[in-house]
PDB file of C-alpha atoms in Angstrom:
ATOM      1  CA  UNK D   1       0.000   0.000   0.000  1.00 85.00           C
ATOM      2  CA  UNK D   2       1.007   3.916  -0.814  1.00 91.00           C
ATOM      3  CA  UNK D   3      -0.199   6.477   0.801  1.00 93.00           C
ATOM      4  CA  UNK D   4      -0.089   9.895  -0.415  1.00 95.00           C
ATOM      5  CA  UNK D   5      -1.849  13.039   0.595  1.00 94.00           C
ATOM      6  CA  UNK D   6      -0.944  17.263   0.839  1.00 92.00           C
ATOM      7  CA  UNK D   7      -1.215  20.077   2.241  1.00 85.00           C
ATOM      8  CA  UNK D   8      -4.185  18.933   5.056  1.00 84.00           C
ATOM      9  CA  UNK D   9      -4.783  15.462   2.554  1.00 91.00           C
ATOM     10  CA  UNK D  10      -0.654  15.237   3.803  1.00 91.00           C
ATOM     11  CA  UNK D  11      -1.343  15.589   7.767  1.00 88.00           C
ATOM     12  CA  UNK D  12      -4.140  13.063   7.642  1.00 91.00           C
ATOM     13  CA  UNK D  13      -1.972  10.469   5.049  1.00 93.00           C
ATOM     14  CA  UNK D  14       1.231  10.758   8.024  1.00 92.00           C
ATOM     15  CA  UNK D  15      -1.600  10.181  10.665  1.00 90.00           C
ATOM     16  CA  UNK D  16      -3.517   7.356   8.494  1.00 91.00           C
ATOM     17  CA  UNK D  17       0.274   5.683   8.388  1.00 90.00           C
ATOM     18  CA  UNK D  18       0.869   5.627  11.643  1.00 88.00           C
ATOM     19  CA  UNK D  19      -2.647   4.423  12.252  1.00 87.00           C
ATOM     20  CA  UNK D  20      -1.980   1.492  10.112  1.00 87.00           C
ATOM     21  CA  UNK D  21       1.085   0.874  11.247  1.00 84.00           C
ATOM     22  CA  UNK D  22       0.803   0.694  14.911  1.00 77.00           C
ATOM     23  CA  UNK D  23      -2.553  -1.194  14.481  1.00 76.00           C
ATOM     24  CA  UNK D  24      -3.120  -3.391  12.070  1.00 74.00           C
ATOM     25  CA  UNK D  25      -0.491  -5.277  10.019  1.00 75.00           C
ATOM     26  CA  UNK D  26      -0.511  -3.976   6.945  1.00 75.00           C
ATOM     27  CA  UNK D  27       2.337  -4.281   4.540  1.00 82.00           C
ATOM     28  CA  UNK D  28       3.410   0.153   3.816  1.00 86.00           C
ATOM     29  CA  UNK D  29       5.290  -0.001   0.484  1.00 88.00           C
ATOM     30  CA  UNK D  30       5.963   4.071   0.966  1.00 91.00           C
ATOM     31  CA  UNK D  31       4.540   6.685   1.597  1.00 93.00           C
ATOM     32  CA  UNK D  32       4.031  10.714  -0.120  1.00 95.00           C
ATOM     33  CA  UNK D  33       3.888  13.754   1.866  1.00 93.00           C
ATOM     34  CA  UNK D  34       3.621  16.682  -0.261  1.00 92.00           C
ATOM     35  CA  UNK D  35       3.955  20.098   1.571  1.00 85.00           C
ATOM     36  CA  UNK D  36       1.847  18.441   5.067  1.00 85.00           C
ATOM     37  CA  UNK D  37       0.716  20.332   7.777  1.00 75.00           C
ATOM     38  CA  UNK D  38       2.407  18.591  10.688  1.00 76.00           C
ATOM     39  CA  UNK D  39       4.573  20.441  12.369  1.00 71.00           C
ATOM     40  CA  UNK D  40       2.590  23.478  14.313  1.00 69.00           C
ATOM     41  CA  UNK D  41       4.182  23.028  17.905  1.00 68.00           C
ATOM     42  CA  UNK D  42       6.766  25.776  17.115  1.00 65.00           C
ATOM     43  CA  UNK D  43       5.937  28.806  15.434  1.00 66.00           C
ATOM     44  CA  UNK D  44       8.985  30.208  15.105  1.00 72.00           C
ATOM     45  CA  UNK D  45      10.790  28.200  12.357  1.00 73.00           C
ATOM     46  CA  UNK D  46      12.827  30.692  10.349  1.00 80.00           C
ATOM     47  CA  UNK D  47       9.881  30.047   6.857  1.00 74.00           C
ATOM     48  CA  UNK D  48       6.931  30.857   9.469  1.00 71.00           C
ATOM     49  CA  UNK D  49       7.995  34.010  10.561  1.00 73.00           C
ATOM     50  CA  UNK D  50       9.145  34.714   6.430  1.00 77.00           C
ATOM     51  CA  UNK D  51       5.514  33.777   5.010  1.00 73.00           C
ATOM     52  CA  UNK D  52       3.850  35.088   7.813  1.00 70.00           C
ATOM     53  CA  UNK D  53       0.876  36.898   6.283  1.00 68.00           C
ATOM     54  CA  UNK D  54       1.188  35.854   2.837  1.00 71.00           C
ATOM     55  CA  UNK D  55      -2.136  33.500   3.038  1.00 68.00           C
ATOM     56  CA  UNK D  56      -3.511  34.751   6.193  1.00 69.00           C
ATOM     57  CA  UNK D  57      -2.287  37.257   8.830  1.00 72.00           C
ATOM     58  CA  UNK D  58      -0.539  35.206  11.833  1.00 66.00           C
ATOM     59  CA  UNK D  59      -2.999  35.828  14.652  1.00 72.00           C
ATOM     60  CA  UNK D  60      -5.393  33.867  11.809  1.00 77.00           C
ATOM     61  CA  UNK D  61      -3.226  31.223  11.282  1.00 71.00           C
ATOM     62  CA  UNK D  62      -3.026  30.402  15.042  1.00 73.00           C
ATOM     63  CA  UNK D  63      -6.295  30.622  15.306  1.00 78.00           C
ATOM     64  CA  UNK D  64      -6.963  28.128  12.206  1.00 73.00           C
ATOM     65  CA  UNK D  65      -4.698  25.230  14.463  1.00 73.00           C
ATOM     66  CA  UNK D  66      -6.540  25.829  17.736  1.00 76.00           C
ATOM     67  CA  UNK D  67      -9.687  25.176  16.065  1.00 75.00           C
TER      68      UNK D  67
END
């Protein structure tokens, strides 16, 4: 099985993965992350603070991974 998602699909293909792999045993030939969303614990990586408002202002974007 491959399992390939991005952006959000790319969170929730790293989370299906893991899923899979810690539960069930089923065979992971590889798997495709293409820009995921899965690494919001520190917001000040260097890119972060460089794009910061070119999608959304900041304050938005933190409040987008509360919710």
């Amino acid at each position: 099985m491959l399992i390939a998602g991005e952006s959000a699909g790319g969170n929730i293909a790293a989370a299906l993965t893991l899923r899979l792999r810690n539960s069930i045993d089923v065979p992971i030939a590889g798997q495709v992350l293409m820009y995921p969303a899965v690494d919001v614990a520190d917001s000040t990586l260097p890119s972060r603070e460089a794009f910061a408002g070119l999608n959304a202002p900041a304050g938005d974007i933190e409040w987008i991974w509360n919710a």
